[in-house]
XYZ file of C-alpha atoms in Angstrom:
612
model
C 86.814 108.272 93.211
C 90.271 108.898 94.667
C 93.373 107.049 93.686
C 93.229 104.777 96.732
C 89.666 103.688 95.903
C 90.856 102.535 92.468
C 93.261 100.013 93.980
C 91.888 96.564 93.145
C 92.184 93.523 95.360
C 94.677 91.929 92.964
C 96.765 95.079 92.798
C 96.700 95.451 96.580
C 97.923 91.890 97.122
C 100.568 92.276 94.421
C 101.842 95.423 96.128
C 102.207 93.452 99.370
C 104.142 90.552 97.789
C 107.546 91.833 99.001
C 106.335 91.252 102.563
C 105.978 87.482 101.976
C 108.783 85.636 103.831
C 111.064 83.631 101.471
C 110.249 80.346 103.202
C 106.528 80.811 102.587
C 107.044 80.953 98.824
C 107.871 77.216 98.850
C 104.693 76.583 100.816
C 102.777 78.479 98.111
C 104.134 76.089 95.437
C 102.988 73.147 97.557
C 99.574 74.801 97.858
C 99.295 74.977 94.073
C 100.035 71.250 93.825
C 97.413 70.517 96.488
C 94.901 72.697 94.625
C 95.450 70.689 91.420
C 95.025 67.389 93.253
C 91.915 68.693 95.018
C 90.414 69.822 91.693
C 91.102 66.423 90.126
C 89.423 64.738 93.078
C 86.327 66.901 92.515
C 86.231 65.846 88.856
C 86.690 62.196 89.809
C 83.887 62.426 92.386
C 81.510 63.978 89.853
C 82.413 61.277 87.312
C 81.792 58.431 89.780
C 78.431 59.965 90.803
C 77.367 60.271 87.150
C 78.481 56.697 86.463
C 76.613 55.441 89.529
C 73.430 57.220 88.432
C 73.753 55.738 84.932
C 74.329 52.254 86.404
C 71.142 52.400 88.450
C 69.156 53.571 85.410
C 70.655 51.166 82.822
C 73.277 48.715 84.012
C 73.502 47.009 80.582
C 74.407 50.247 78.841
C 77.141 50.938 81.386
C 78.571 47.433 81.073
C 78.607 47.654 77.309
C 80.136 51.148 77.115
C 81.857 52.458 80.208
C 83.165 49.048 81.358
C 83.777 47.514 77.936
C 87.529 47.712 78.474
C 87.276 45.880 81.801
C 85.147 43.138 80.198
C 87.568 42.574 77.326
C 90.844 42.830 79.213
C 90.021 41.481 82.682
C 86.773 39.607 82.177
C 84.870 41.735 84.710
C 81.395 41.420 83.234
C 79.298 41.251 86.456
C 77.053 38.793 84.541
C 76.210 36.690 87.555
C 75.054 39.627 89.718
C 74.970 43.134 88.149
C 74.193 44.560 91.584
C 77.854 44.038 92.464
C 78.713 46.790 89.985
C 76.539 49.255 91.894
C 78.116 48.085 95.154
C 81.622 48.490 93.718
C 80.813 51.960 92.416
C 79.394 53.005 95.782
C 82.544 51.743 97.510
C 84.633 53.664 94.979
C 82.530 56.780 95.636
C 83.104 56.482 99.394
C 86.863 56.168 98.848
C 86.838 59.083 96.383
C 84.902 61.361 98.748
C 87.157 60.352 101.657
C 90.255 61.138 99.608
C 88.729 64.403 98.363
C 87.883 65.555 101.884
C 91.301 64.561 103.207
C 92.929 66.628 100.472
C 90.535 69.522 101.197
C 91.395 69.497 104.918
C 95.125 69.324 104.207
C 94.782 72.136 101.702
C 92.739 74.237 104.137
C 95.301 73.796 106.908
C 98.225 74.692 104.671
C 96.335 77.680 103.246
C 95.559 78.978 106.729
C 99.181 78.523 107.825
C 100.464 80.325 104.739
C 97.952 83.172 105.051
C 98.540 83.646 108.779
C 102.322 83.593 108.292
C 102.105 86.278 105.633
C 99.643 88.276 107.768
C 101.978 88.070 110.774
C 104.891 89.109 108.555
C 102.885 92.152 107.423
C 102.125 93.198 110.994
C 105.773 92.752 112.012
C 106.863 94.646 108.913
C 104.611 97.626 109.680
C 105.512 97.549 113.381
C 109.164 97.684 112.399
C 108.385 100.540 110.028
C 106.804 102.549 112.856
C 109.875 101.884 114.992
C 112.142 103.197 112.235
C 109.913 105.999 110.960
C 111.008 109.618 111.486
C 109.917 110.981 114.853
C 108.448 114.077 113.219
C 106.384 112.014 110.760
C 104.896 109.908 113.575
C 103.953 113.014 115.574
C 102.371 114.600 112.513
C 100.271 111.565 111.574
C 98.875 110.895 115.032
C 99.029 107.815 117.241
C 95.362 106.864 116.697
C 95.820 106.723 112.916
C 99.013 104.694 113.238
C 97.349 102.237 115.633
C 94.523 101.748 113.167
C 97.012 101.244 110.350
C 98.774 98.535 112.329
C 95.430 96.848 113.083
C 94.449 97.003 109.402
C 97.328 94.635 108.565
C 95.422 91.886 110.410
C 93.017 91.707 107.476
C 95.795 90.634 105.103
C 95.802 87.078 106.476
C 92.020 86.758 106.091
C 92.062 88.266 102.593
C 94.950 86.073 101.461
C 93.275 82.958 102.835
C 90.109 83.863 100.937
C 92.026 84.501 97.720
C 93.744 81.118 98.009
C 90.380 79.434 98.578
C 89.029 81.322 95.575
C 91.921 80.161 93.418
C 91.346 76.549 94.458
C 87.620 76.917 93.694
C 88.362 78.328 90.233
C 90.708 75.430 89.505
C 88.079 72.906 90.628
C 85.436 74.559 88.421
C 87.804 74.540 85.442
C 88.401 70.796 85.934
C 84.658 70.121 86.059
C 84.069 72.193 82.916
C 86.868 70.353 81.104
C 85.184 67.097 82.074
C 81.830 68.375 80.759
C 83.355 69.439 77.431
C 85.001 66.035 76.996
C 81.640 64.276 77.509
C 79.484 66.602 75.368
C 81.320 69.538 73.768
C 78.535 71.632 72.222
C 75.994 71.540 75.079
C 78.785 72.083 77.570
C 80.107 75.144 75.745
C 76.581 76.551 75.687
C 76.280 75.867 79.413
C 79.624 77.574 80.063
C 78.551 80.600 78.019
C 75.290 80.962 79.955
C 76.994 80.566 83.333
C 79.932 82.770 82.374
C 77.929 85.702 81.010
C 75.174 85.480 83.613
C 77.596 84.940 86.475
C 79.818 87.892 85.496
C 76.781 90.201 85.327
C 75.596 89.033 88.750
C 79.028 89.329 90.374
C 79.804 92.716 88.814
C 76.462 94.201 89.874
C 76.638 92.866 93.410
C 80.326 93.778 93.740
C 79.633 97.495 93.273
C 77.006 97.402 96.024
C 79.304 95.362 98.257
C 82.176 97.807 97.781
C 80.004 100.681 98.973
C 79.055 98.695 102.068
C 82.694 97.744 102.754
C 83.789 101.366 102.531
C 81.009 102.382 104.926
C 82.089 99.672 107.418
C 85.738 100.769 107.161
C 84.886 104.421 107.774
C 82.681 103.515 110.754
C 85.417 101.279 112.223
C 87.982 104.043 111.767
C 85.746 106.560 113.521
C 85.112 104.133 116.407
C 88.860 103.525 116.766
C 89.491 107.283 117.079
C 86.700 107.667 119.652
C 88.058 104.758 121.711
C 91.547 106.251 121.594
C 90.230 109.631 122.738
C 88.143 108.086 125.524
C 91.051 106.032 126.888
C 93.905 108.517 126.560
C 91.948 111.683 127.262
C 89.942 110.276 130.160
C 90.727 113.014 132.673
C 90.197 115.935 130.286
C 86.986 114.503 128.810
C 85.566 113.762 132.260
C 86.408 117.198 133.633
C 84.848 118.728 130.533
C 81.731 116.575 131.088
C 82.005 115.174 127.570
C 81.105 111.583 128.516
C 77.631 111.766 126.995
C 78.919 113.382 123.815
C 81.583 110.691 123.462
C 79.032 107.971 124.133
C 76.669 109.478 121.557
C 79.497 109.570 118.983
C 80.371 105.963 119.740
C 76.723 104.926 119.481
C 76.383 106.729 116.157
C 79.470 104.957 114.841
C 78.234 101.561 116.055
C 74.787 102.169 114.522
C 76.453 103.061 111.224
C 78.454 99.834 111.469
C 75.294 97.806 112.143
C 73.560 99.281 109.113
C 76.564 98.812 106.850
C 77.309 95.261 108.025
C 73.639 94.253 107.648
C 73.616 95.448 104.042
C 77.003 93.840 103.562
C 75.644 90.466 104.695
C 72.623 90.677 102.377
C 74.711 91.633 99.362
C 77.171 88.856 100.214
C 74.364 86.291 100.068
C 72.528 87.760 97.052
C 74.943 86.605 94.304
C 75.014 83.095 95.774
C 71.218 82.855 95.583
C 71.164 84.263 92.044
C 73.924 81.900 90.869
C 72.046 78.902 92.238
C 68.963 79.914 90.249
C 71.118 80.554 87.172
C 72.806 77.147 87.453
C 69.610 75.107 87.416
C 68.054 77.417 84.804
C 71.083 76.620 82.629
C 70.355 72.873 83.056
C 66.824 73.549 81.884
C 68.180 75.288 78.777
C 70.494 72.317 78.188
C 67.545 69.930 78.317
C 65.668 72.040 75.776
C 68.778 72.214 73.572
C 69.264 68.445 73.619
C 65.583 67.748 72.914
C 64.732 70.313 70.248
C 68.070 71.282 68.658
C 70.041 68.045 68.677
C 66.942 65.796 68.765
C 68.805 63.497 71.170
C 67.294 60.273 72.405
C 66.542 59.528 76.027
C 69.708 57.463 76.439
C 71.932 60.323 75.293
C 69.943 62.879 77.273
C 70.223 60.651 80.318
C 74.013 60.329 79.945
C 74.681 64.023 79.270
C 72.221 65.388 81.822
C 73.380 62.845 84.401
C 76.958 64.030 84.142
C 75.850 67.689 84.068
C 73.669 67.136 87.124
C 76.603 65.501 88.914
C 78.858 68.375 87.850
C 76.230 70.855 89.041
C 75.971 68.936 92.338
C 79.684 69.486 92.889
C 80.098 72.701 90.910
C 77.342 74.892 92.343
C 78.568 74.691 95.956
C 82.082 75.423 94.685
C 80.771 78.368 92.633
C 78.852 79.621 95.661
C 81.973 79.358 97.798
C 83.911 81.211 95.105
C 81.422 84.088 95.038
C 81.311 84.260 98.841
C 85.100 84.241 98.860
C 85.300 87.092 96.362
C 82.753 89.144 98.301
C 84.441 88.483 101.647
C 87.863 89.271 100.211
C 86.570 92.556 98.852
C 85.234 93.397 102.306
C 88.879 93.475 103.417
C 89.923 95.715 100.524
C 89.688 99.094 102.349
C 91.907 97.714 105.124
C 94.371 96.276 102.614
C 94.540 99.662 100.915
C 95.608 101.158 104.237
C 98.373 98.552 104.497
C 99.447 99.208 100.904
C 99.476 102.943 101.612
C 101.773 102.439 104.600
C 104.168 100.163 102.692
C 104.333 102.776 99.911
C 105.070 105.449 102.519
C 107.806 103.253 103.923
C 109.499 103.160 100.509
C 109.292 106.933 100.184
C 110.790 107.374 103.664
C 113.583 104.798 103.171
C 116.408 107.390 103.103
C 115.451 108.696 106.560
C 114.474 105.446 108.329
C 116.523 104.492 111.363
C 118.860 101.538 110.623
C 117.669 99.339 113.513
C 119.097 96.141 111.994
C 122.600 97.556 111.807
C 125.143 97.821 114.600
C 125.320 101.563 115.323
C 128.704 103.185 114.892
C 130.286 104.026 118.283
C 130.090 107.678 119.304
C 132.261 108.645 122.310
C 131.521 111.727 124.406
C 134.547 112.836 126.398
C 134.953 116.542 125.596
C 132.026 118.503 124.125
C 128.831 118.671 122.093
C 128.825 121.396 119.439
C 125.733 122.699 117.657
C 127.099 124.273 114.488
C 124.731 126.727 112.730
C 121.643 124.506 113.136
C 118.437 125.449 111.333
C 115.154 123.610 111.215
C 111.559 124.505 110.322
C 108.469 122.366 110.847
C 106.825 121.643 107.472
C 104.064 124.083 106.589
C 104.885 126.486 109.469
C 107.314 129.232 110.278
C 108.153 127.574 113.595
C 111.598 126.159 114.312
C 115.131 127.314 115.024
C 117.496 129.350 112.869
C 121.298 129.480 112.811
C 121.801 128.168 116.357
C 125.386 127.602 117.492
C 126.441 126.621 121.003
C 128.821 124.313 122.877
C 128.064 122.014 125.817
C 131.218 120.821 127.554
C 131.508 117.532 129.384
C 130.301 117.871 132.978
C 128.530 121.204 132.479
C 124.963 121.983 133.518
C 123.326 124.234 130.932
C 119.966 125.960 131.422
C 117.804 126.616 128.369
C 115.303 129.454 128.876
C 112.824 131.375 126.766
C 109.107 131.947 126.278
C 106.841 129.203 124.965
C 107.445 128.729 121.249
C 110.987 130.065 121.442
C 112.377 126.779 120.064
C 113.709 125.112 123.228
C 112.104 121.681 122.692
C 112.922 121.814 118.974
C 116.570 122.420 119.824
C 116.544 119.403 122.157
C 115.003 117.241 119.411
C 117.858 118.264 117.104
C 120.473 117.701 119.808
C 119.223 114.183 120.585
C 118.947 113.222 116.903
C 115.180 112.623 117.056
C 114.769 115.214 114.295
C 117.399 115.831 111.574
C 118.371 119.453 110.943
C 117.569 121.190 107.655
C 121.072 122.611 107.755
C 124.008 122.741 110.119
C 125.628 119.994 112.181
C 125.641 118.382 115.621
C 129.187 117.365 116.602
C 129.984 115.025 119.497
C 133.717 115.146 120.174
C 134.155 116.485 116.606
C 132.211 113.529 115.128
C 129.165 114.621 113.155
C 125.832 113.109 114.176
C 124.533 111.088 111.219
C 121.984 108.415 110.427
C 124.648 105.718 110.915
C 125.571 106.723 114.480
C 122.454 108.487 115.790
C 121.192 105.372 117.619
C 124.525 105.060 119.409
C 124.163 108.681 120.537
C 120.560 108.163 121.672
C 121.743 105.309 123.890
C 123.971 107.747 125.790
C 121.151 110.174 126.618
C 118.833 110.164 129.637
C 115.607 112.076 129.058
C 113.106 113.364 131.651
C 109.959 114.737 129.956
C 107.337 117.082 131.343
C 104.723 114.304 131.386
C 106.561 110.954 131.790
C 105.002 107.715 130.567
C 104.517 105.349 133.497
C 103.959 101.688 132.616
C 101.294 99.580 134.288
C 104.156 97.600 135.825
C 106.341 97.504 138.920
C 108.518 100.389 140.029
C 111.601 98.323 139.139
C 110.295 97.669 135.617
C 109.513 101.361 135.166
C 112.961 102.458 136.306
C 114.651 99.839 134.077
C 112.574 100.766 131.006
C 115.670 101.825 129.034
C 116.872 98.198 129.274
C 113.442 96.644 128.773
C 113.713 92.973 127.810
C 116.913 92.470 129.800
C 117.221 91.138 133.321
C 116.626 93.948 135.824
C 119.644 94.995 137.915
C 117.876 95.489 141.245
C 120.919 97.102 142.869
C 121.105 99.613 140.026
C 117.370 100.311 140.411
C 117.799 101.030 144.133
C 120.856 103.194 143.427
C 118.925 105.247 140.854
C 115.984 105.577 143.238
C 118.332 107.055 145.866
C 119.906 109.404 143.315
C 116.448 110.558 142.210
C 115.339 111.092 145.843
C 112.558 108.488 145.681
C 111.981 108.673 149.430
C 108.555 107.028 149.100
C 109.927 103.603 148.063
C 109.895 102.279 151.648
C 106.232 103.291 151.979
C 105.181 101.129 149.030
C 103.590 97.765 149.891
C 106.141 95.697 148.004
C 108.949 98.195 147.606
C 110.342 98.337 144.069
C 108.115 95.376 143.152
C 104.941 97.434 143.683
C 102.811 97.863 140.552
C 102.340 101.589 139.852
C 99.153 101.337 137.752
C 98.399 102.539 134.243
C 100.081 105.940 133.689
C 101.147 105.924 137.347
C 97.720 106.184 138.953
C 99.244 105.280 142.335
C 101.755 108.138 142.199
C 101.555 111.890 142.671
C 102.898 114.200 139.969
C 106.151 114.760 141.859
C 106.622 111.048 142.493
C 106.057 110.221 138.827
C 108.626 112.856 137.877
C 111.204 111.354 140.214
C 110.514 107.877 138.788
C 111.268 109.390 135.375
C 114.558 110.784 136.715
C 115.525 107.375 138.139
C 114.623 105.823 134.770
C 116.837 108.320 132.935
C 119.729 107.485 135.276
C 119.398 103.688 135.018
C 121.366 103.388 131.781
C 124.158 105.625 133.214
C 123.838 108.318 130.509
C 126.522 110.792 129.462
C 123.941 113.514 128.873
C 120.849 114.067 131.023
C 118.052 116.255 129.648
C 115.276 117.733 131.781
C 112.571 118.896 129.373
C 110.477 121.260 131.547
C 110.469 118.473 134.116
C 109.172 120.703 136.934
C 106.554 122.699 135.009
C 103.568 120.712 136.289
C 104.765 120.358 139.902
C 103.822 122.248 143.029
C 106.461 124.280 144.894
C 107.336 121.452 147.297
C 107.878 118.841 144.581
C 109.603 121.369 142.334
C 112.096 122.044 145.132
C 112.741 118.306 145.609
C 113.334 117.761 141.882
C 115.504 120.908 141.713
C 117.657 119.598 144.576
C 117.900 116.269 142.763
C 119.184 118.052 139.667
C 121.770 119.954 141.721
C 122.979 116.716 143.325
C 123.467 115.186 139.874
C 125.449 118.115 138.465
C 128.821 116.715 139.490
C 128.115 113.277 138.000
C 126.697 113.866 134.516
C 126.360 116.536 131.827
C 122.917 118.138 132.174
C 120.717 120.255 129.944
C 117.736 121.818 131.732
C 114.813 123.318 129.829
C 113.424 125.498 132.586
C 109.814 126.303 133.371
C 110.566 128.302 136.507
C 113.600 130.551 136.803
C 114.566 129.053 140.164
C 115.297 125.765 138.397
C 118.205 127.183 136.391
C 119.898 129.254 139.115
C 122.362 126.475 139.907
C 123.428 125.997 136.260
C 126.941 126.727 134.972
C 125.567 128.738 132.047
C 122.280 129.849 130.481
C 121.145 129.896 126.865
C 118.318 132.341 126.169
C 116.200 131.328 123.161
C 113.955 133.922 121.496
C 111.905 133.319 118.322
C 114.048 130.383 117.247
C 117.395 132.088 117.775
C 119.889 132.361 120.629
C 119.501 135.857 122.048
C 122.080 135.559 124.797
C 124.350 132.972 126.371
C 126.737 133.070 129.321
C 126.964 132.678 133.111
C 123.722 132.702 135.100
C 124.574 135.975 136.900
C 124.893 137.745 133.541
C 122.059 136.278 131.469
C 119.362 135.862 134.122
C 119.076 139.546 135.154
C 118.914 140.573 131.495
C 116.213 137.975 130.849
C 114.176 139.049 133.897
C 114.374 142.679 132.793
C 113.083 141.727 129.332
C 110.205 139.855 130.929
C 109.251 142.854 133.076
C 109.320 145.123 130.031
C 106.932 142.771 128.246
C 104.576 142.781 131.245
C 105.394 139.227 132.384
C 106.177 138.240 135.983
C 109.533 136.391 136.111
C 108.541 134.121 138.998
C 105.336 133.049 137.257
C 106.229 133.110 133.590
C 106.320 129.994 131.476
C 109.891 130.079 130.350
């Protein structure tokens, strides 16, 4: 059993306590008070039921014992019509049950509100963690796993609600047992011993079986989540590879495993309840034998003790059953809670490198130059990265970054933008070092055009204004950026910039999507514009259009172009040639490009075709 499997439900919830909002802690205190009142109402109900049963069996005995105080102090003897006592007790029972149920409903509502508030806080907390987590860590862990981790936090609300219900049930049972002990100490202690020992054996045995089922359900759900993610996000590749049937078979296998595990889970959830019910009434049988043959009690005493025990059992057994069901159901959520606990623990370990989203980023002007000073970085567990890179990008320049695949071009861009911190060296913007405190300010000054842009299932205007998502869209700025990005197809759209582009831009060609990404990068009026192999997936016609767009932007903004085709960088002010993580050459295009082409020919590559 691994360390995660050893995490108990109590430990998991305790580990998640810091997530509880401060205001909810007061609600928890109120819940405790409601639980005490609810438990007292259960005891009162059981007492009234026992008294009512005793009244119907022997009204004289009740009048002479239970109501002796009322006869002596208030003269309530019910001598004229003893039936009025039964009527009064029934009325009292109705009022008691009404009050008990009102308290139970109030308690249930407050419990649900508390649990859902804490559950929502957990989901917000983890969502915020993902937003602040290091870019490299997110890429390494995978989007599917992170999505599942965020979904797992949903189970916290259900588990917490169940634990609160369980706590209230325990308190109610304790009250009933205290009442039993006060009426008949020795038989009650024997009853408690039988129920305690027998119940713990039943719960412990069934819990082990239930835990195995819960783990099987969790693993099946996790597998299904990964398959769904693959089917949705890899639709084109999976369809072209004719993997639909394989995916469907994997999904079916996962669903069948879930059906089997959940069926067993349901049986084992019900089993302890059935066994406890049998144990409860078997314990009453033992009590009857004890009273008859050990204490040699008379029928009157047996009637009084067994009447109260029967009333307690009438109220206690459903509560005990609810308690067991609550424990089992709460444990079903345990694998998901462990995932949440694991993520919160990871958050603590990553605290020094989390982005400070709640802080106002320190201003970072860019008026002169960006300097990369002896930067080195290596991806964990690999020899891939960049080593001792130094270069300067002056304001207004257009720099081309070339090199074979794996040369370190994209890694260098990640370091330049602050997405990934360097192992050593510095990034200086106007002589100010890029740090955790100002990196978000720097990111806000960068426009980024990726090789495969993410197109929202939203309007063209919303896609272009993505960098200011949540703010009112500046339609004039959108149109201006569309013109700058050569979006000549806008007039052909049904509703212009208000046309919905479809999920991942299904209504656009590759070149059109790329130009939308350029317009998006321009919307926030960046100081630095980065084209990360933005033309690599385009045909010659669209590549030429995007290349012309880049040339038109050269006079307006500082540009860094990671080139896929050599023609893309011919209009740059300077080239930087990356080779095996180092800068091999840098200088004007007319100097570096011929040298680079010659090196490609020597290696057997064709300069016009090579992936640079």
